[in-house]
Short mmCIF file of C-alpha atoms and ligand atoms in Angstrom, two decimals:
data_model
loop_
_atom_site.label_atom_id
_atom_site.label_comp_id
_atom_site.label_asym_id
_atom_site.label_seq_id
_atom_site.Cartn_x
_atom_site.Cartn_y
_atom_site.Cartn_z
CA MET A 23 81.74 191.64 124.38
CA ASN A 24 83.67 193.64 126.88
CA ASP A 25 87.36 192.96 127.33
CA SER A 26 87.24 191.88 130.91
CA ARG A 27 84.64 189.16 130.23
CA PHE A 28 86.72 187.86 127.34
CA ARG A 29 89.92 187.92 129.42
CA LYS A 30 88.21 185.96 132.18
CA ILE A 31 87.01 183.18 129.94
CA ARG A 32 90.38 183.01 128.16
CA GLU A 33 92.19 182.73 131.48
CA LYS A 34 89.83 180.05 132.68
CA LEU A 35 90.35 178.02 129.52
CA GLN A 36 94.13 178.47 129.73
CA GLN A 37 94.15 177.18 133.28
CA LEU A 38 92.17 174.15 132.14
CA GLY A 39 94.38 173.57 129.10
CA GLN A 40 91.44 174.18 126.77
CA GLU A 41 92.34 177.41 124.93
CA HIS A 42 91.50 175.81 121.57
CA VAL A 43 87.84 176.41 122.42
CA LEU A 44 88.39 180.04 121.35
CA ARG A 45 90.01 179.01 118.06
CA PHE A 46 87.27 180.56 115.91
CA TRP A 47 86.57 183.58 118.14
CA ASP A 48 87.46 186.12 115.45
CA GLU A 49 84.91 184.63 113.07
CA LEU A 50 82.01 184.65 115.54
CA SER A 51 79.15 187.11 115.67
CA GLU A 52 78.52 189.01 118.90
CA ALA A 53 75.59 186.69 119.73
CA GLN A 54 77.70 183.59 119.11
CA ARG A 55 80.47 184.97 121.28
CA ALA A 56 78.02 185.55 124.08
CA GLU A 57 76.73 181.99 123.75
CA LEU A 58 80.21 180.49 123.88
CA ALA A 59 81.26 182.75 126.75
CA GLU A 60 78.25 181.64 128.75
CA GLN A 61 79.11 177.97 128.19
CA VAL A 62 82.69 178.56 129.32
CA GLU A 63 81.51 180.46 132.39
CA LYS A 64 79.29 177.52 133.32
CA LEU A 65 82.09 174.96 132.97
CA GLU A 66 82.89 173.56 136.40
CA PRO A 67 86.68 173.27 136.68
CA GLU A 68 86.47 170.60 139.37
CA LEU A 69 84.10 168.50 137.30
CA LEU A 70 86.24 168.85 134.19
CA ARG A 71 89.36 167.78 136.08
CA HIS A 72 87.45 164.86 137.52
CA LEU A 73 86.22 163.75 134.08
CA ARG A 74 89.73 163.99 132.65
CA GLN A 75 91.02 161.88 135.50
CA LEU A 76 88.28 159.30 134.88
CA LEU A 77 89.17 159.25 131.21
CA ARG A 78 92.86 158.65 131.98
CA GLU A 79 91.94 155.76 134.26
CA HIS A 80 89.57 154.40 131.65
CA LEU A 81 92.20 154.54 128.91
CA SER A 82 94.85 152.92 131.08
CA GLY A 83 92.47 150.00 131.60
CA LYS A 84 92.52 150.36 135.36
CA ARG A 85 89.04 149.35 136.40
CA PRO A 86 88.97 147.88 139.83
CA ARG A 87 85.79 146.04 140.59
CA GLY A 88 84.64 144.62 143.91
CA ASP A 89 83.67 141.08 144.83
CA LEU A 90 80.31 140.02 143.51
CA GLU A 91 77.73 137.90 145.30
CA PRO A 92 74.06 137.18 144.58
CA VAL A 93 71.22 138.82 146.53
CA GLU A 94 67.82 137.59 147.62
CA MET A 95 64.96 138.19 145.19
CA VAL A 96 61.19 138.21 145.31
CA ARG A 97 60.42 135.59 142.66
CA VAL A 98 57.36 135.31 140.45
CA PRO A 99 54.84 133.57 142.71
CA THR A 100 54.47 129.82 142.25
CA THR A 101 52.97 128.66 145.55
CA ASP A 102 49.87 129.69 147.49
CA GLU A 103 52.13 131.24 150.07
CA ASP A 104 53.88 133.33 147.40
CA ARG A 105 50.55 134.41 146.02
CA ALA A 106 49.29 135.45 149.43
CA ARG A 107 52.44 137.50 149.94
CA HIS A 108 51.95 139.08 146.53
CA ARG A 109 48.39 140.04 147.45
CA ARG A 110 49.57 141.63 150.67
CA ALA A 111 52.11 143.63 148.68
CA GLN A 112 49.44 144.69 146.21
CA GLU A 113 47.16 145.87 149.02
CA ALA A 114 49.97 147.86 150.60
CA GLY A 115 50.81 149.46 147.23
CA GLU A 116 47.16 150.29 146.56
CA GLU A 117 46.89 151.88 149.98
CA ALA A 118 49.97 154.02 149.28
CA LEU A 119 48.43 155.10 145.96
CA ARG A 120 45.08 155.92 147.56
CA ARG A 121 46.87 158.03 150.13
CA GLY A 122 48.75 159.97 147.44
CA LYS A 123 52.15 158.82 148.62
CA VAL A 124 53.43 157.77 145.20
CA ALA A 125 54.57 159.85 142.23
CA ALA A 126 55.51 158.71 138.74
CA LEU A 127 59.00 159.82 137.73
CA LEU A 128 60.00 159.55 134.10
CA VAL A 129 63.54 160.05 132.82
CA ALA A 130 63.28 161.36 129.28
CA GLY A 131 66.41 163.38 128.71
CA GLY A 132 68.14 160.86 126.43
CA GLN A 133 69.12 161.60 122.87
CA ALA A 134 67.62 158.46 121.29
CA THR A 135 70.55 158.22 118.90
CA ARG A 136 70.00 154.54 118.14
CA LEU A 137 66.35 155.09 117.21
CA GLY A 138 67.35 158.05 115.08
CA TYR A 139 63.99 159.79 115.51
CA PRO A 140 64.02 163.56 115.08
CA GLY A 141 61.95 164.38 118.20
CA PRO A 142 62.02 163.32 121.85
CA LYS A 143 61.53 159.55 122.03
CA GLY A 144 58.31 159.91 124.05
CA THR A 145 56.63 161.57 121.07
CA PHE A 146 57.28 158.48 118.94
CA PRO A 147 54.06 156.88 117.57
CA ILE A 148 54.05 153.35 118.97
CA GLY A 149 50.40 152.31 118.78
CA PRO A 150 50.09 149.05 116.81
CA VAL A 151 47.07 150.53 114.98
CA THR A 152 46.96 154.28 115.67
CA GLU A 153 49.61 156.97 116.04
CA ARG A 154 49.31 156.75 119.84
CA SER A 155 52.62 158.04 121.21
CA LEU A 156 54.65 156.62 124.06
CA TYR A 157 53.74 159.72 126.08
CA GLN A 158 50.04 159.26 125.41
CA TYR A 159 50.19 155.65 126.64
CA GLN A 160 51.96 156.78 129.78
CA ALA A 161 49.52 159.63 130.42
CA GLU A 162 46.55 157.30 129.94
CA LYS A 163 48.03 154.83 132.38
CA ILE A 164 48.44 157.56 134.96
CA ARG A 165 44.86 158.69 134.43
CA ALA A 166 43.72 155.10 134.86
CA LEU A 167 45.49 155.03 138.24
CA GLY A 168 43.49 158.09 139.21
CA ARG A 169 40.25 156.37 138.22
CA ARG A 170 41.14 153.30 140.20
CA TYR A 171 42.58 154.80 143.37
CA GLY A 172 40.86 158.16 143.55
CA VAL A 173 44.18 160.05 143.45
CA THR A 174 46.03 160.66 140.20
CA PRO A 175 49.74 160.33 140.97
CA PRO A 176 51.70 163.48 140.19
CA TRP A 177 54.03 162.96 137.24
CA ALA A 178 57.58 164.33 137.23
CA ILE A 179 59.36 164.29 133.88
CA MET A 180 63.07 164.86 133.44
CA THR A 181 64.07 166.38 130.13
CA SER A 182 67.43 167.66 128.90
CA PRO A 183 68.29 170.85 127.02
CA ALA A 184 67.91 168.83 123.80
CA THR A 185 64.41 167.52 124.59
CA ASP A 186 62.91 170.07 126.98
CA GLU A 187 61.15 172.50 124.67
CA ALA A 188 59.78 169.89 122.28
CA THR A 189 58.55 167.76 125.18
CA ARG A 190 56.67 170.60 126.86
CA ARG A 191 55.21 171.68 123.53
CA PHE A 192 54.00 168.14 122.81
CA PHE A 193 52.17 168.01 126.12
CA GLU A 194 50.62 171.43 125.58
CA GLU A 195 49.52 170.60 122.04
CA HIS A 196 47.78 167.50 123.40
CA ASP A 197 46.22 169.25 126.40
CA PHE A 198 48.37 167.12 128.68
CA PHE A 199 46.37 164.10 127.45
CA GLY A 200 43.63 164.98 129.91
CA LEU A 201 45.91 165.20 132.96
CA ASP A 202 45.88 168.19 135.28
CA PRO A 203 48.86 170.30 134.09
CA ASN A 204 49.39 171.38 137.70
CA ARG A 205 50.31 167.82 138.54
CA VAL A 206 52.83 167.37 135.72
CA PHE A 207 56.29 168.67 136.65
CA PHE A 208 59.01 169.10 134.06
CA PHE A 209 62.61 169.63 135.07
CA VAL A 210 65.82 169.72 133.06
CA GLN A 211 68.89 167.61 133.72
CA HIS A 212 72.47 168.84 133.57
CA THR A 213 74.80 168.33 130.65
CA VAL A 214 78.49 167.44 130.72
CA PRO A 215 81.12 168.00 128.06
CA ALA A 216 82.44 165.20 125.87
CA LEU A 217 86.22 164.81 125.67
CA ASP A 218 88.54 163.58 122.94
CA PRO A 219 91.13 160.89 123.82
CA GLU A 220 93.56 163.64 124.89
CA GLY A 221 91.03 165.04 127.33
CA LYS A 222 90.27 168.06 125.15
CA LEU A 223 86.83 169.60 124.79
CA LEU A 224 85.24 169.26 121.36
CA LEU A 225 83.40 172.00 119.54
CA ALA A 226 79.99 170.93 118.26
CA GLU A 227 79.99 174.17 116.27
CA LYS A 228 82.49 176.97 116.11
CA HIS A 229 80.71 178.67 118.97
CA ARG A 230 79.44 175.68 120.94
CA ILE A 231 81.17 173.16 123.15
CA ALA A 232 79.95 169.59 122.58
CA GLU A 233 77.97 168.53 125.63
CA SER A 234 75.48 165.78 126.33
CA PRO A 235 72.96 164.95 129.07
CA ASN A 236 74.70 163.54 132.15
CA GLY A 237 72.87 160.20 132.16
CA HIS A 238 69.64 159.06 133.79
CA GLY A 239 71.46 159.18 137.13
CA GLY A 240 71.40 162.95 136.70
CA VAL A 241 67.82 162.67 137.96
CA PHE A 242 68.78 162.88 141.64
CA GLU A 243 70.44 166.28 141.53
CA ALA A 244 68.11 167.63 138.84
CA ILE A 245 64.88 166.80 140.66
CA ALA A 246 66.26 168.30 143.88
CA GLU A 247 67.81 171.46 142.40
CA SER A 248 64.72 172.20 140.31
CA GLY A 249 62.57 172.24 143.44
CA VAL A 250 60.34 169.48 142.07
CA LEU A 251 61.35 167.09 144.85
CA ASP A 252 60.16 169.60 147.44
CA GLN A 253 56.95 170.23 145.52
CA LEU A 254 56.21 166.50 145.44
CA ALA A 255 57.02 166.18 149.14
CA GLU A 256 54.59 169.02 149.86
CA LEU A 257 51.91 167.05 148.04
CA GLY A 258 52.58 164.18 150.46
CA VAL A 259 54.66 162.03 148.11
CA GLU A 260 57.09 159.65 149.80
CA VAL A 261 57.91 157.14 147.07
CA LEU A 262 59.05 157.85 143.52
CA PHE A 263 58.30 155.27 140.84
CA HIS A 264 61.15 155.68 138.33
CA PHE A 265 60.76 154.53 134.73
CA GLN A 266 62.16 155.10 131.24
CA VAL A 267 60.43 156.57 128.26
CA ASP A 268 60.81 153.68 125.85
CA ASN A 269 59.00 150.66 127.29
CA PRO A 270 55.31 150.66 126.28
CA LEU A 271 54.62 147.61 128.47
CA ILE A 272 55.55 149.55 131.62
CA LYS A 273 53.15 149.15 134.56
CA ILE A 274 53.45 152.65 135.93
CA CYS A 275 53.28 152.78 139.73
CA ASP A 276 52.64 149.01 139.79
CA PRO A 277 50.98 148.55 143.20
CA VAL A 278 52.62 145.15 143.78
CA PHE A 279 56.11 146.56 143.33
CA VAL A 280 55.33 149.70 145.32
CA GLY A 281 53.84 147.48 148.01
CA TYR A 282 56.90 145.25 148.37
CA HIS A 283 59.05 148.36 148.53
CA VAL A 284 56.91 149.88 151.27
CA LEU A 285 56.36 146.69 153.28
CA GLU A 286 60.07 145.92 153.34
CA ASN A 287 60.92 149.46 154.39
CA ALA A 288 63.22 149.63 151.38
CA GLU A 289 64.98 152.80 150.32
CA MET A 290 65.48 151.82 146.70
CA SER A 291 64.12 148.82 144.82
CA ALA A 292 64.35 147.39 141.34
CA LYS A 293 62.34 145.15 139.04
CA VAL A 294 64.34 142.35 137.47
CA LEU A 295 63.72 139.63 134.93
CA LYS A 296 65.43 136.42 133.89
CA LYS A 297 68.19 136.97 131.37
CA ARG A 298 67.47 135.20 128.10
CA ASP A 299 70.91 133.61 128.15
CA PRO A 300 74.17 134.14 130.06
CA TYR A 301 75.39 136.70 127.52
CA GLU A 302 72.35 138.92 127.19
CA LYS A 303 73.50 142.50 127.51
CA LEU A 304 71.58 143.40 130.64
CA GLY A 305 73.14 144.61 133.87
CA VAL A 306 72.62 142.10 136.67
CA VAL A 307 71.65 142.71 140.26
CA GLY A 308 73.97 141.59 143.03
CA LYS A 309 76.10 142.83 145.87
CA LEU A 310 79.51 144.36 145.22
CA ASN A 311 81.72 144.39 148.29
CA GLY A 312 78.61 143.89 150.36
CA LYS A 313 76.63 146.74 148.80
CA TYR A 314 73.63 146.48 146.50
CA ALA A 315 74.52 147.08 142.88
CA VAL A 316 73.63 146.63 139.26
CA ILE A 317 76.73 145.35 137.54
CA GLU A 318 76.99 146.30 133.92
CA TYR A 319 77.23 143.51 131.40
CA SER A 320 80.70 144.68 130.39
CA ASP A 321 81.93 144.46 134.00
CA LEU A 322 81.08 140.77 134.39
CA THR A 323 83.66 138.07 133.75
CA THR A 324 82.67 135.20 131.48
CA GLU A 325 82.93 132.96 134.51
CA GLU A 326 80.40 135.09 136.39
CA MET A 327 78.05 135.22 133.42
CA GLU A 328 78.10 131.45 133.04
CA ALA A 329 78.09 130.50 136.73
CA ARG A 330 75.18 128.27 137.77
CA THR A 331 73.65 127.25 141.07
CA GLU A 332 73.15 123.64 142.14
CA SER A 333 69.69 123.65 140.61
CA GLY A 334 71.20 124.60 137.25
CA GLU A 335 69.87 128.15 137.24
CA LEU A 336 72.22 131.01 136.34
CA LYS A 337 73.79 132.38 139.51
CA TYR A 338 73.33 135.91 138.18
CA TRP A 339 70.06 135.49 136.35
CA ALA A 340 68.43 138.76 137.38
CA GLY A 341 68.71 141.46 134.74
CA SER A 342 67.76 144.98 135.72
CA ILE A 343 65.16 146.69 133.51
CA ALA A 344 65.59 150.20 134.90
CA ILE A 345 62.34 150.28 136.85
CA HIS A 346 62.81 151.47 140.40
CA CYS A 347 61.09 152.74 143.48
CA TYR A 348 63.04 155.05 145.73
CA ASN A 349 62.08 157.33 148.54
CA VAL A 350 62.11 161.11 148.56
CA ASP A 351 64.21 160.95 151.73
CA PHE A 352 66.65 158.57 150.09
CA VAL A 353 67.27 161.01 147.21
CA ARG A 354 68.09 163.68 149.78
CA ARG A 355 70.35 161.33 151.69
CA VAL A 356 72.32 160.29 148.58
CA LEU A 357 72.75 163.92 147.53
CA ALA A 358 74.12 164.73 150.97
CA THR A 359 76.92 162.15 150.65
CA ASP A 360 80.31 163.41 149.54
CA GLU A 361 80.77 161.02 146.68
CA GLY A 362 77.31 161.10 145.01
CA LEU A 363 76.76 158.97 141.94
CA PRO A 364 79.87 158.11 139.90
CA TYR A 365 80.35 158.94 136.22
CA HIS A 366 80.78 156.15 133.68
CA VAL A 367 82.87 156.64 130.57
CA ALA A 368 81.56 155.61 127.13
CA HIS A 369 83.31 155.72 123.76
CA LYS A 370 80.84 157.38 121.37
CA LYS A 371 80.48 159.10 118.03
CA VAL A 372 80.48 162.83 118.73
CA PRO A 373 79.94 165.13 115.74
CA HIS A 374 82.19 168.20 115.91
CA VAL A 375 84.12 170.75 113.87
CA ASP A 376 87.80 170.05 113.30
CA ALA A 377 90.72 172.46 113.71
CA GLN A 378 89.99 173.87 110.27
CA GLY A 379 86.36 174.49 111.17
CA GLN A 380 85.09 171.65 108.96
CA PRO A 381 82.12 169.66 110.32
CA VAL A 382 82.98 166.01 111.05
CA THR A 383 80.34 163.27 111.39
CA PRO A 384 82.32 160.34 112.71
CA GLU A 385 81.68 156.84 111.41
CA GLU A 386 83.43 155.34 114.41
CA PRO A 387 83.52 156.38 118.07
CA ASN A 388 85.87 159.32 118.35
CA ALA A 389 85.30 160.74 121.81
CA TYR A 390 84.17 159.98 125.33
CA LYS A 391 80.86 160.82 126.96
CA PHE A 392 80.22 160.75 130.69
CA GLU A 393 77.04 159.49 132.25
CA ARG A 394 75.64 158.79 135.67
CA PHE A 395 73.42 155.75 136.09
CA VAL A 396 70.54 155.81 138.52
CA PHE A 397 71.12 152.22 139.62
CA ASP A 398 74.43 153.25 141.19
CA ALA A 399 72.34 154.78 143.96
CA LEU A 400 71.62 151.22 145.14
CA GLN A 401 75.00 151.16 146.88
CA PHE A 402 73.64 153.73 149.36
CA ALA A 403 70.48 151.76 150.15
CA GLU A 404 70.39 150.03 153.52
CA ARG A 405 67.38 148.05 152.38
CA ALA A 406 66.30 147.11 148.86
CA VAL A 407 63.74 144.82 147.24
CA PHE A 408 64.37 143.11 143.91
CA GLN A 409 61.19 141.82 142.38
CA GLU A 410 61.16 139.38 139.49
CA VAL A 411 58.63 140.09 136.76
CA LEU A 412 57.89 138.43 133.43
CA ARG A 413 59.50 139.91 130.35
CA GLU A 414 56.49 138.99 128.17
CA GLU A 415 54.24 141.08 130.39
CA GLU A 416 56.38 144.07 131.29
CA PHE A 417 59.36 144.74 129.08
CA SER A 418 59.72 145.58 125.40
CA PRO A 419 61.91 148.64 124.99
CA VAL A 420 62.17 150.76 121.84
CA LYS A 421 65.91 151.26 121.44
CA ASN A 422 66.80 150.61 117.78
CA ALA A 423 65.25 151.69 114.49
CA THR A 424 65.01 148.09 113.25
CA GLY A 425 65.64 144.54 114.47
CA ALA A 426 65.65 143.66 118.18
CA ASP A 427 64.14 146.17 120.64
CA SER A 428 62.66 148.30 117.87
CA PRO A 429 59.23 149.81 117.14
CA ASP A 430 58.32 146.60 115.27
CA THR A 431 59.05 144.33 118.23
CA ALA A 432 57.32 146.70 120.67
CA ARG A 433 54.15 146.87 118.52
CA ARG A 434 54.19 143.11 118.12
CA ASP A 435 54.51 142.67 121.89
CA LEU A 436 51.70 145.14 122.55
CA THR A 437 49.43 143.26 120.15
CA ARG A 438 50.39 139.95 121.77
CA VAL A 439 49.57 141.24 125.27
CA PHE A 440 46.26 142.77 124.12
CA ALA A 441 45.36 139.51 122.38
CA GLU A 442 45.91 137.63 125.63
CA TRP A 443 43.70 140.07 127.53
CA LEU A 444 40.97 139.77 124.92
CA GLU A 445 41.09 135.98 125.00
CA ALA A 446 41.00 135.99 128.79
CA ALA A 447 37.91 138.20 128.49
CA GLY A 448 36.29 135.57 126.29
CA VAL A 449 36.92 137.13 122.85
CA GLU A 450 38.17 134.99 120.00
CA VAL A 451 41.35 136.40 118.48
CA PRO A 452 42.12 135.22 114.94
CA ARG A 453 45.68 133.87 114.83
CA GLY A 454 47.97 132.89 111.97
CA ASP A 455 49.84 129.60 111.52
CA ASP A 456 52.70 130.89 113.67
CA GLY A 457 50.25 131.53 116.51
CA ALA A 458 50.61 135.31 116.32
CA PRO A 459 47.45 137.46 116.15
CA LEU A 460 46.44 138.07 112.54
CA TYR A 461 45.57 141.74 113.07
CA PRO A 462 47.24 144.50 115.06
CA LEU A 463 45.37 145.26 118.27
CA GLU A 464 45.41 148.33 120.46
CA ILE A 465 43.70 148.93 123.78
CA SER A 466 43.98 152.32 125.38
CA PRO A 467 44.69 152.23 129.12
CA ALA A 468 41.77 154.66 129.27
CA PHE A 469 39.53 151.80 128.06
CA ALA A 470 40.93 148.91 130.05
CA GLU A 471 44.10 147.86 131.76
CA GLY A 472 43.55 144.13 131.82
CA PRO A 473 41.11 141.30 131.07
CA ASP A 474 38.77 142.02 134.00
CA GLU A 475 38.11 145.58 132.98
CA LEU A 476 37.79 144.48 129.34
CA ARG A 477 35.14 141.91 130.19
CA GLN A 478 33.06 144.57 131.89
CA LYS A 479 33.33 147.06 129.05
CA LEU A 480 33.16 145.03 125.85
CA PRO A 481 29.81 145.10 124.06
CA ALA A 482 28.04 141.74 123.79
CA GLY A 483 29.04 139.74 120.73
CA PHE A 484 32.26 141.74 120.21
CA LYS A 485 34.27 140.28 117.32
CA ILE A 486 37.67 140.91 115.81
CA THR A 487 37.61 141.01 112.03
CA GLY A 488 40.55 143.33 111.31
CA PRO A 489 42.91 145.82 112.99
CA THR A 490 41.16 146.77 116.23
CA VAL A 491 41.35 149.77 118.55
CA LEU A 492 39.51 150.04 121.85
CA GLU A 493 39.62 153.49 123.39
P1 LIG B 525 69.12 155.01 126.93
O1 LIG B 525 70.33 154.60 127.63
O2 LIG B 525 68.34 154.00 126.20
O3 LIG B 525 69.49 156.22 126.00
O4 LIG B 525 68.20 155.75 127.97
P2 LIG B 525 68.66 157.01 124.92
O5 LIG B 525 69.20 158.38 124.94
O6 LIG B 525 67.18 156.89 125.10
O7 LIG B 525 69.02 156.29 123.56
P3 LIG B 525 70.46 156.18 122.82
O8 LIG B 525 71.35 155.42 123.76
O9 LIG B 525 70.92 157.58 122.53
O10 LIG B 525 70.10 155.43 121.59
C1 LIG B 525 67.35 155.07 128.83
C2 LIG B 525 66.40 156.08 129.45
O11 LIG B 525 67.13 157.05 130.18
C3 LIG B 525 66.82 158.35 129.73
C4 LIG B 525 66.30 158.15 128.32
O12 LIG B 525 65.50 159.25 127.93
C5 LIG B 525 65.54 156.86 128.47
O13 LIG B 525 64.27 157.07 129.05
N1 LIG B 525 68.04 159.17 129.79
C6 LIG B 525 69.19 158.73 129.24
C7 LIG B 525 67.97 160.39 130.39
O14 LIG B 525 66.91 160.82 130.90
N2 LIG B 525 69.10 161.17 130.43
C8 LIG B 525 70.26 160.75 129.91
O15 LIG B 525 71.25 161.50 130.00
C9 LIG B 525 70.32 159.51 129.30
#
């Protein structure tokens, strides 16, 4: 490496109080030096100062929060009037889909640390019977939309440096699951450095600064900077249906939700469900200082969590499940604001090398990561719709390796939903004493997406006598 490049990065690090990053310089190969130099060159001084400031505030416990109040919700329909309104929403959503105004937008840049799976989470085999991956389910759902509405929604997928290559390869190896590759758009989110409690950068390796993806809220800048937002707009897309990689019950581009969003002229909307109990760790929807918001579980007081209305219902019952619609124009508008989406600070385990160059795998959180959350964009929305949906039908995330919200619970929930569809289509489903289906069941979205379609497609006399796959 030439002297002047080295001097420049050393000076930059000195100015930022981070010279220790070059601690192992003498031991590095030329290629490793180049890699580290590039990372230092990319460091944004303003961002780093901002993160250090956030960390100081976080550590000093100063966390001002605004006044919280509930917001109006679209509830699960119970009356004829509700149902008529729901149908109108569905028709509006279907019309938007037929006219190609909706794209699916998946955020899949996370590191899936809790699941502990060695590949991107979307490649995880989640089929109750087969090895059908989360990605395959999603792709099949998108193809089913194409069958139904005559236009297959384009699919934008956000990856991160850690998941990008493996994700693209997975899609290529599976021929994009039958989708048109020209309508699948990958883009990579930014990363931000982790900091130790003193605000120092950590080295993941002697030649690499520890960085992590900047949160699912990184999607706004990443989709715009990559050019994908413009490409979607050129295709006529106006609404983005945002979802996460790990919920196999997701109704991608759900026409009812899209329809409410469109009919209400909303800029950003969210699906919500009833919290199981006051203490369930879900962010709740409300207004903070008069602006729409999702308030993280940890930012609620016990009083707020337990507060009830006159009818006895929780005042803040509506948990956000990270399913949103937002408009292409809204993304542009948020990006044009000075403040953008804030960073949140999280205490995490960050593997690193210590001052002696020894690798450390922490047992306890040792450093701070910074993430943006997409729901923070709600504060910029003039209009928003919050639609209640049923957990049993729409939400079963794969977060942990075992226990709650794990592959086991997701497969069980898939089987339960498929059993209900089959029964509604007139098929007898053998059930055990506990009422759960005796055999795992799997229905590809390419075969049917609900009882009506099933009824039309099932052969006469169809019986379940063991694990069953319909595809
Ligand atoms: P989670 O918060 O569940 O994180 O992400 P995760 O990375 O999947 O899992 P853990 O916390 O490491 O165990 C929710 C969704 O947001 C995406 C994830 O890919 C997932 O779809 N995400 C998260 C991003 O796209 N980028 C990020 O920086 C973080």
